[in-house]
């Protein structure tokens, strides 16, 4: 818990990071994750302005987890939902924090620290979540579009 609080506190210090420079230095895989985070965050939390990449506060390759910090920019929300080099980050605006965990993306406004901590904890400790030993992966699969239901004997 203490580490998560330090992580969230460190986000304030990362505001001065040049997102364009950092984005250009990332692998193609990481840029694809960031672009997915930008798309999801703009769809769920974008208001009048385009949300864009600021930094990667944390990455855990062993757990297949990457955290992405996004902020509103000078560009309109209608801007294509990928990283835009010409959009200027608005440092005085709210932030969105996305967690990519084993190919599943969750994005929350930074003010929802409990949801962010819970998502990170579930990613780092998948067995401590709602998944029970002996259950199939059908029940552990989280899908926003089509929740899966049914009984084990029916499948």
Coordinates of N, CA, C and O in Angstrom, one line a residue:
X1 N 0.8 -1.2 0.0 CA 0.0 0.0 0.0 C 0.9 1.3 0.0 O 0.6 2.2 -0.7
X2 N 1.9 1.3 0.8 CA 2.8 2.4 0.9 C 3.4 2.7 -0.4 O 3.5 3.9 -0.8
X3 N 3.8 1.7 -1.1 CA 4.4 1.8 -2.4 C 3.5 2.5 -3.4 O 3.9 3.3 -4.3
X4 N 2.2 2.1 -3.4 CA 1.2 2.6 -4.3 C 1.0 4.1 -4.0 O 0.8 4.9 -4.9
X5 N 1.0 4.5 -2.7 CA 0.8 5.9 -2.4 C 2.0 6.7 -2.9 O 1.8 7.8 -3.4
X6 N 3.2 6.1 -2.7 CA 4.4 6.8 -3.2 C 4.3 7.0 -4.7 O 4.7 8.0 -5.3
X7 N 3.8 5.9 -5.4 CA 3.7 6.0 -6.9 C 2.8 7.1 -7.3 O 3.1 7.9 -8.2
X8 N 1.6 7.2 -6.6 CA 0.7 8.2 -7.0 C 1.2 9.6 -6.6 O 1.0 10.6 -7.4
X9 N 1.9 9.7 -5.6 CA 2.6 11.0 -5.2 C 3.6 11.4 -6.2 O 3.8 12.6 -6.6
X10 N 4.3 10.4 -6.7 CA 5.4 10.7 -7.7 C 4.8 11.2 -9.0 O 5.5 11.9 -9.8
X11 N 3.6 10.9 -9.3 CA 2.9 11.4 -10.5 C 3.0 12.9 -10.7 O 3.1 13.4 -11.7
X12 N 2.8 13.5 -9.5 CA 2.8 15.0 -9.5 C 4.2 15.5 -10.0 O 4.3 16.5 -10.8
X13 N 5.3 14.8 -9.7 CA 6.6 15.2 -10.1 C 6.9 14.9 -11.6 O 7.7 15.6 -12.2
X14 N 6.1 14.0 -12.1 CA 6.3 13.7 -13.5 C 5.6 14.7 -14.5 O 5.8 14.5 -15.7
X15 N 5.0 15.7 -14.0 CA 4.3 16.6 -14.9 C 5.2 17.3 -15.8 O 4.8 17.7 -16.9
X16 N 6.5 17.5 -15.4 CA 7.4 18.2 -16.3 C 8.0 17.3 -17.4 O 8.8 17.8 -18.2
X17 N 7.7 16.0 -17.4 CA 8.3 15.1 -18.4 C 7.8 15.5 -19.7 O 6.6 15.8 -19.9
X18 N 8.7 15.5 -20.7 CA 8.3 15.8 -22.1 C 7.7 14.5 -22.7 O 8.5 13.6 -23.1
X19 N 6.4 14.4 -22.8 CA 5.8 13.2 -23.4 C 6.2 12.9 -24.8 O 6.3 11.7 -25.1
X20 N 6.4 13.9 -25.6 CA 6.8 13.6 -27.0 C 8.1 12.9 -27.1 O 8.3 12.0 -27.8
X21 N 9.1 13.4 -26.3 CA 10.4 12.8 -26.3 C 10.4 11.4 -25.8 O 11.0 10.5 -26.4
X22 N 9.7 11.2 -24.7 CA 9.6 9.9 -24.1 C 8.9 8.9 -25.1 O 9.3 7.8 -25.2
X23 N 7.8 9.3 -25.7 CA 7.0 8.5 -26.6 C 7.8 8.0 -27.8 O 7.8 6.9 -28.1
X24 N 8.6 8.9 -28.3 CA 9.4 8.6 -29.5 C 10.5 7.5 -29.2 O 11.0 6.8 -30.0
X25 N 10.9 7.5 -27.9 CA 12.0 6.5 -27.5 C 11.4 5.2 -27.1 O 12.2 4.3 -26.8
X26 N 10.1 5.0 -27.1 CA 9.5 3.7 -26.6 C 9.5 2.7 -27.8 O 9.6 3.1 -28.9
X27 N 9.4 1.4 -27.4 CA 9.2 0.4 -28.4 C 7.9 0.5 -29.1 O 7.0 1.1 -28.5
X28 N 7.8 -0.1 -30.2 CA 6.5 -0.1 -30.9 C 5.4 -0.8 -30.1 O 4.3 -0.3 -30.1
X29 N 5.7 -1.8 -29.3 CA 4.7 -2.5 -28.5 C 4.2 -1.5 -27.4 O 3.0 -1.4 -27.2
X30 N 5.1 -0.8 -26.8 CA 4.7 0.2 -25.7 C 3.9 1.3 -26.3 O 2.9 1.8 -25.8
X31 N 4.2 1.8 -27.5 CA 3.5 2.9 -28.2 C 2.1 2.4 -28.5 O 1.1 3.2 -28.5
X32 N 1.9 1.1 -28.9 CA 0.6 0.6 -29.2 C -0.3 0.6 -27.9 O -1.5 0.9 -28.0
X33 N 0.3 0.2 -26.8 CA -0.4 0.2 -25.5 C -0.8 1.6 -25.2 O -2.0 1.9 -24.8
X34 N 0.1 2.6 -25.4 CA -0.2 4.0 -25.1 C -1.3 4.5 -26.0 O -2.3 5.2 -25.5
X35 N -1.3 4.2 -27.2 CA -2.4 4.6 -28.1 C -3.7 4.0 -27.8 O -4.7 4.6 -27.9
X36 N -3.7 2.7 -27.3 CA -4.9 2.1 -26.8 C -5.4 2.8 -25.6 O -6.6 3.1 -25.4
X37 N -4.5 3.2 -24.7 CA -4.9 4.0 -23.5 C -5.5 5.3 -23.9 O -6.5 5.7 -23.3
X38 N -4.9 6.0 -24.8 CA -5.4 7.3 -25.3 C -6.8 7.1 -25.8 O -7.7 7.9 -25.5
X39 N -7.0 6.1 -26.7 CA -8.3 5.9 -27.3 C -9.4 5.6 -26.2 O -10.4 6.2 -26.2
X40 N -9.0 4.7 -25.3 CA -10.0 4.4 -24.2 C -10.3 5.5 -23.3 O -11.4 5.8 -23.0
X41 N -9.2 6.2 -22.9 CA -9.4 7.4 -22.0 C -10.2 8.5 -22.6 O -11.1 9.1 -22.0
X42 N -10.0 8.8 -23.9 CA -10.7 9.8 -24.6 C -12.2 9.4 -24.7 O -13.1 10.2 -24.6
X43 N -12.5 8.1 -24.9 CA -13.8 7.6 -25.1 C -14.6 7.7 -23.7 O -15.7 8.1 -23.7
X44 N -13.9 7.3 -22.7 CA -14.6 7.3 -21.4 C -14.5 8.5 -20.5 O -15.4 8.8 -19.7
X45 N -13.4 9.3 -20.6 CA -13.1 10.4 -19.7 C -12.8 11.7 -20.4 O -12.6 12.7 -19.8
X46 N -12.7 11.7 -21.7 CA -12.4 12.9 -22.5 C -13.6 13.8 -22.5 O -14.7 13.4 -22.7
X47 N -13.4 15.1 -22.3 CA -14.5 16.0 -22.4 C -14.3 16.9 -23.6 O -14.4 16.3 -24.7
X48 N -14.0 18.1 -23.5 CA -13.8 19.0 -24.7 C -12.5 18.8 -25.3 O -12.3 19.2 -26.5
X49 N -11.5 18.4 -24.6 CA -10.1 18.4 -25.1 C -9.6 16.9 -25.2 O -10.0 16.0 -24.5
X50 N -8.6 16.8 -26.1 CA -8.0 15.5 -26.4 C -7.1 15.1 -25.2 O -6.3 15.9 -24.8
X51 N -7.2 13.9 -24.7 CA -6.3 13.4 -23.7 C -5.1 12.8 -24.4 O -5.3 12.0 -25.3
X52 N -3.9 13.1 -23.9 CA -2.7 12.5 -24.5 C -1.7 12.1 -23.5 O -1.7 12.5 -22.3
X53 N -0.7 11.4 -24.0 CA 0.4 10.7 -23.2 C 1.3 11.8 -22.5 O 1.7 12.7 -23.2
X54 N 1.5 11.6 -21.2 CA 2.5 12.4 -20.5 C 3.7 11.5 -20.1 O 4.8 11.9 -20.3
X55 N 3.4 10.4 -19.4 CA 4.5 9.5 -19.0 C 4.0 8.1 -18.7 O 2.9 7.8 -18.7
X56 N 5.0 7.3 -18.4 CA 4.8 5.9 -17.9 C 5.4 5.9 -16.5 O 6.6 5.7 -16.3
X57 N 4.5 6.0 -15.5 CA 5.0 5.9 -14.1 C 5.5 4.6 -13.7 O 6.4 4.6 -12.8
X58 N 5.0 3.5 -14.2 CA 5.5 2.2 -13.8 C 5.3 1.2 -14.9 O 4.3 1.2 -15.6
X59 N 6.1 0.2 -14.9 CA 6.0 -1.0 -15.8 C 6.5 -2.2 -15.1 O 7.5 -2.2 -14.3
X60 N 5.8 -3.3 -15.3 CA 6.1 -4.6 -14.6 C 6.0 -5.7 -15.7 O 4.9 -6.3 -15.9
X61 N 7.1 -5.9 -16.5 CA 7.0 -6.9 -17.5 C 6.6 -8.3 -17.1 O 5.9 -9.1 -17.8
X62 N 7.1 -8.7 -15.9 CA 6.7 -10.0 -15.3 C 5.2 -10.2 -15.2 O 4.7 -11.3 -15.4
X63 N 4.5 -9.2 -14.8 CA 3.1 -9.2 -14.6 C 2.3 -8.7 -15.8 O 1.1 -8.6 -15.7
X64 N 3.1 -8.4 -16.9 CA 2.5 -7.9 -18.1 C 1.6 -6.6 -17.8 O 0.5 -6.5 -18.2
X65 N 2.2 -5.7 -17.0 CA 1.5 -4.5 -16.6 C 2.3 -3.2 -17.0 O 3.5 -3.2 -16.8
X66 N 1.5 -2.2 -17.5 CA 2.1 -0.9 -17.8 C 1.1 0.1 -17.4 O -0.1 0.0 -17.6
X67 N 1.6 1.2 -16.7 CA 0.8 2.3 -16.3 C 1.1 3.4 -17.2 O 2.2 3.7 -17.5
X68 N 0.0 4.2 -17.6 CA 0.1 5.3 -18.5 C -0.6 6.5 -17.9 O -1.7 6.4 -17.4
X69 N 0.1 7.7 -17.8 CA -0.5 8.9 -17.3 C -0.9 9.8 -18.5 O -0.1 10.0 -19.4
X70 N -2.1 10.2 -18.6 CA -2.6 11.1 -19.6 C -3.2 12.4 -19.1 O -3.6 12.4 -17.9
X71 N -3.1 13.4 -19.9 CA -3.6 14.7 -19.5 C -4.3 15.4 -20.7 O -4.0 15.1 -21.8
X72 N -5.3 16.3 -20.4 CA -5.9 17.1 -21.5 C -4.8 17.9 -22.2 O -3.8 18.3 -21.6
X73 N -5.1 18.2 -23.5 CA -4.2 19.0 -24.3 C -4.9 20.2 -24.9 O -6.1 20.4 -24.7
X74 N -4.2 20.9 -25.7 CA -4.7 22.1 -26.3 C -5.6 21.7 -27.5 O -6.3 22.5 -28.1
X75 N -5.6 20.4 -27.9 CA -6.3 20.0 -29.1 C -7.8 19.6 -28.7 O -8.0 19.2 -27.6
X76 N -8.7 19.7 -29.7 CA -10.0 19.3 -29.5 C -10.2 17.8 -29.3 O -9.4 17.0 -29.8
X77 N -11.2 17.4 -28.7 CA -11.5 16.0 -28.4 C -11.6 15.2 -29.7 O -11.3 14.1 -29.8
X78 N -12.0 15.9 -30.8 CA -12.3 15.2 -32.1 C -11.0 14.8 -32.7 O -11.0 14.1 -33.7
X79 N -9.8 15.2 -32.2 CA -8.5 14.8 -32.7 C -8.4 13.3 -32.7 O -8.9 12.6 -31.8
X80 N -7.7 12.7 -33.6 CA -7.6 11.3 -33.7 C -7.0 10.7 -32.4 O -6.1 11.3 -31.8
X81 N -7.6 9.7 -31.9 CA -7.2 9.1 -30.6 C -6.0 8.3 -30.6 O -6.0 7.1 -30.3
X82 N -4.9 8.9 -30.9 CA -3.5 8.4 -30.8 C -2.7 9.5 -30.3 O -3.1 10.7 -30.3
X83 N -1.4 9.3 -30.0 CA -0.5 10.3 -29.5 C -0.4 11.4 -30.6 O -0.1 11.1 -31.8
X84 N -0.6 12.7 -30.2 CA -0.5 13.8 -31.1 C 0.7 14.7 -30.7 O 0.6 15.3 -29.6
X85 N 1.7 14.7 -31.5 CA 2.9 15.5 -31.1 C 2.6 17.0 -31.1 O 3.3 17.8 -30.3
X86 N 1.7 17.5 -31.8 CA 1.4 18.9 -31.9 C 0.5 19.4 -30.8 O 0.3 20.6 -30.7
X87 N -0.1 18.5 -30.0 CA -1.0 19.0 -28.9 C -0.2 19.3 -27.7 O 0.7 18.5 -27.3
X88 N -0.4 20.5 -27.1 CA 0.3 20.9 -26.0 C -0.4 20.4 -24.7 O -1.6 20.7 -24.5
X89 N 0.3 19.8 -23.8 CA -0.3 19.3 -22.6 C -0.6 20.5 -21.7 O 0.1 21.4 -21.5
X90 N -1.8 20.4 -21.1 CA -2.3 21.4 -20.2 C -2.0 21.0 -18.8 O -2.8 20.2 -18.2
X91 N -0.9 21.4 -18.2 CA -0.5 20.9 -16.9 C -1.4 21.2 -15.7 O -1.4 20.6 -14.7
X92 N -2.3 22.2 -15.8 CA -3.1 22.6 -14.7 C -4.5 21.8 -14.7 O -5.4 22.1 -14.0
X93 N -4.6 20.9 -15.6 CA -5.9 20.1 -15.8 C -5.8 18.8 -15.1 O -4.7 18.3 -14.8
X94 N -7.0 18.2 -14.9 CA -7.0 16.8 -14.3 C -6.3 15.8 -15.1 O -6.1 16.0 -16.3
X95 N -5.9 14.7 -14.5 CA -5.2 13.6 -15.2 C -6.0 12.3 -15.2 O -6.9 12.1 -14.4
X96 N -5.7 11.5 -16.2 CA -6.3 10.2 -16.3 C -5.1 9.1 -16.2 O -4.1 9.3 -16.8
X97 N -5.4 8.1 -15.4 CA -4.4 7.1 -15.2 C -4.9 5.8 -15.8 O -6.0 5.3 -15.4
X98 N -4.2 5.2 -16.7 CA -4.6 3.9 -17.3 C -3.6 2.8 -16.9 O -2.4 3.0 -16.8
X99 N -4.2 1.6 -16.7 CA -3.4 0.4 -16.3 C -3.7 -0.6 -17.4 O -4.8 -1.1 -17.5
X100 N -2.6 -1.0 -18.1 CA -2.7 -2.1 -19.0 C -2.2 -3.4 -18.2 O -1.1 -3.4 -17.7
X101 N -3.1 -4.4 -18.1 CA -2.7 -5.6 -17.3 C -3.1 -6.8 -18.2 O -4.3 -7.0 -18.4
X102 N -2.2 -7.5 -18.6 CA -2.4 -8.7 -19.4 C -3.4 -8.4 -20.5 O -4.4 -9.1 -20.6
X103 N -3.2 -7.4 -21.3 CA -3.9 -7.0 -22.5 C -5.3 -6.4 -22.1 O -6.1 -6.2 -23.0
X104 N -5.6 -6.1 -20.9 CA -6.9 -5.5 -20.5 C -6.6 -4.1 -20.0 O -5.7 -3.9 -19.1
X105 N -7.2 -3.1 -20.5 CA -7.0 -1.7 -20.2 C -8.1 -1.2 -19.3 O -9.3 -1.3 -19.6
X106 N -7.7 -0.5 -18.2 CA -8.6 0.2 -17.3 C -8.1 1.6 -17.2 O -6.9 1.8 -16.9
X107 N -9.0 2.6 -17.3 CA -8.6 4.0 -17.1 C -9.5 4.7 -16.1 O -10.8 4.5 -16.2
X108 N -8.9 5.5 -15.3 CA -9.7 6.2 -14.2 C -9.1 7.6 -14.1 O -7.9 7.8 -14.2
X109 N -10.0 8.6 -13.8 CA -9.4 9.9 -13.4 C -8.6 9.7 -12.2 O -8.8 8.8 -11.3
X110 N -7.5 10.5 -12.1 CA -6.5 10.3 -11.0 C -7.1 10.5 -9.6 O -6.6 9.9 -8.6
X111 N -8.3 11.2 -9.5 CA -8.9 11.4 -8.2 C -9.5 10.1 -7.6 O -9.8 10.0 -6.5
X112 N -9.7 9.0 -8.5 CA -10.2 7.8 -8.0 C -9.0 6.8 -7.6 O -8.8 5.8 -8.1
X113 N -8.3 7.3 -6.6 CA -7.1 6.6 -6.2 C -7.4 5.2 -5.7 O -6.6 4.2 -5.9
X114 N -8.5 4.9 -5.0 CA -8.8 3.6 -4.5 C -9.1 2.6 -5.7 O -8.6 1.5 -5.6
X115 N -9.8 3.0 -6.7 CA -10.0 2.2 -7.9 C -8.7 1.9 -8.6 O -8.5 0.7 -9.0
X116 N -7.8 2.9 -8.7 CA -6.5 2.7 -9.3 C -5.7 1.7 -8.5 O -5.1 0.7 -9.0
X117 N -5.6 1.8 -7.2 CA -4.9 0.9 -6.3 C -5.5 -0.5 -6.4 O -4.7 -1.5 -6.4
X118 N -6.8 -0.6 -6.4 CA -7.4 -1.9 -6.5 C -7.1 -2.6 -7.8 O -6.8 -3.8 -7.9
X119 N -7.1 -1.9 -8.9 CA -6.8 -2.4 -10.2 C -5.3 -2.9 -10.3 O -5.0 -4.0 -10.8
X120 N -4.4 -2.1 -9.7 CA -3.0 -2.5 -9.7 C -2.8 -3.7 -8.8 O -2.1 -4.6 -9.2
X121 N -3.5 -3.7 -7.7 CA -3.3 -4.9 -6.8 C -3.8 -6.1 -7.4 O -3.2 -7.2 -7.3
X122 N -5.0 -6.1 -8.1 CA -5.5 -7.3 -8.7 C -4.6 -7.7 -9.9 O -4.5 -8.9 -10.1
X123 N -4.0 -6.8 -10.5 CA -3.0 -7.2 -11.6 C -1.8 -7.9 -11.0 O -1.3 -8.9 -11.5
X124 N -1.3 -7.3 -10.0 CA -0.1 -7.8 -9.3 C -0.3 -9.2 -8.6 O 0.6 -10.0 -8.5
X125 N -1.5 -9.3 -8.1 CA -1.9 -10.5 -7.4 C -3.2 -11.1 -7.9 O -4.2 -11.0 -7.3
X126 N -3.2 -11.7 -9.1 CA -4.4 -12.1 -9.7 C -5.2 -13.2 -8.9 O -6.4 -13.3 -9.0
X127 N -4.5 -14.0 -8.1 CA -5.1 -15.0 -7.3 C -5.9 -14.5 -6.2 O -6.8 -15.1 -5.6
X128 N -5.6 -13.2 -5.8 CA -6.3 -12.6 -4.6 C -7.6 -11.9 -5.0 O -8.3 -11.4 -4.2
X129 N -7.9 -11.9 -6.3 CA -9.1 -11.3 -6.8 C -10.3 -12.2 -6.7 O -10.4 -13.0 -5.8
X130 N -11.2 -12.1 -7.6 CA -12.5 -12.9 -7.5 C -12.3 -14.3 -8.1 O -13.2 -15.0 -8.1
X131 N -11.2 -14.6 -8.7 CA -10.9 -15.9 -9.3 C -10.7 -16.9 -8.2 O -9.9 -16.7 -7.3
X132 N -11.4 -18.0 -8.3 CA -11.3 -19.1 -7.3 C -10.6 -20.3 -8.0 O -10.9 -20.6 -9.1
X133 N -9.8 -21.0 -7.2 CA -9.2 -22.2 -7.7 C -10.2 -23.2 -8.2 O -11.2 -23.4 -7.5
X134 N -10.0 -23.8 -9.3 CA -10.9 -24.8 -9.9 C -11.9 -24.2 -10.9 O -12.5 -24.9 -11.7
X135 N -12.0 -22.9 -10.8 CA -12.9 -22.2 -11.8 C -12.3 -22.1 -13.1 O -11.1 -22.0 -13.2
X136 N -13.0 -22.1 -14.2 CA -12.4 -22.0 -15.5 C -12.1 -20.5 -15.8 O -12.6 -19.6 -15.1
X137 N -11.3 -20.3 -16.8 CA -11.0 -18.9 -17.2 C -12.2 -18.2 -17.7 O -12.2 -17.0 -17.8
X138 N -13.3 -18.9 -18.1 CA -14.5 -18.3 -18.5 C -15.0 -17.3 -17.5 O -15.5 -16.2 -17.8
X139 N -14.9 -17.6 -16.2 CA -15.5 -16.8 -15.2 C -14.5 -15.7 -14.8 O -14.9 -14.7 -14.2
X140 N -13.2 -15.9 -15.1 CA -12.2 -14.8 -14.7 C -12.1 -13.8 -15.8 O -11.4 -12.8 -15.6
X141 N -12.7 -14.0 -17.0 CA -12.5 -13.1 -18.1 C -13.4 -11.9 -17.9 O -14.6 -12.1 -17.6
X142 N -12.9 -10.7 -17.9 CA -13.7 -9.5 -17.8 C -13.9 -8.9 -19.2 O -12.9 -8.6 -19.8
X143 N -15.1 -8.8 -19.6 CA -15.4 -8.2 -20.9 C -16.4 -7.1 -20.7 O -17.4 -7.3 -20.1
X144 N -16.1 -5.9 -21.2 CA -17.0 -4.8 -21.0 C -18.2 -4.9 -22.0 O -19.3 -4.5 -21.8
X145 N -17.9 -5.6 -23.2 CA -18.9 -5.7 -24.2 C -19.9 -6.8 -23.9 O -21.1 -6.6 -24.1
X146 N -19.4 -8.0 -23.6 CA -20.3 -9.1 -23.4 C -19.9 -9.9 -22.2 O -19.0 -10.7 -22.3
X147 N -20.6 -9.7 -21.1 CA -20.2 -10.5 -19.9 C -20.5 -11.9 -20.1 O -21.6 -12.2 -20.7
X148 N -19.7 -12.8 -19.7 CA -19.9 -14.2 -19.9 C -20.5 -14.8 -18.7 O -20.0 -14.6 -17.6
X149 N -21.6 -15.6 -18.9 CA -22.2 -16.3 -17.8 C -22.5 -17.7 -18.2 O -22.4 -18.1 -19.3
X150 N -22.9 -18.5 -17.2 CA -23.2 -19.9 -17.5 C -22.7 -20.8 -16.4 O -22.1 -20.3 -15.4
X151 N -23.0 -22.0 -16.5 CA -22.5 -23.0 -15.5 C -21.4 -23.9 -16.1 O -21.4 -24.0 -17.3
X152 N -20.6 -24.4 -15.2 CA -19.5 -25.2 -15.7 C -20.0 -26.5 -16.4 O -19.4 -26.9 -17.4
X153 N -21.1 -27.0 -15.9 CA -21.6 -28.2 -16.6 C -22.3 -28.0 -17.9 O -22.5 -28.9 -18.7
X154 N -22.6 -26.7 -18.2 CA -23.3 -26.4 -19.4 C -22.3 -26.1 -20.6 O -22.8 -26.0 -21.7
X155 N -21.1 -26.0 -20.3 CA -20.1 -25.6 -21.3 C -19.5 -26.9 -22.0 O -19.2 -27.8 -21.3

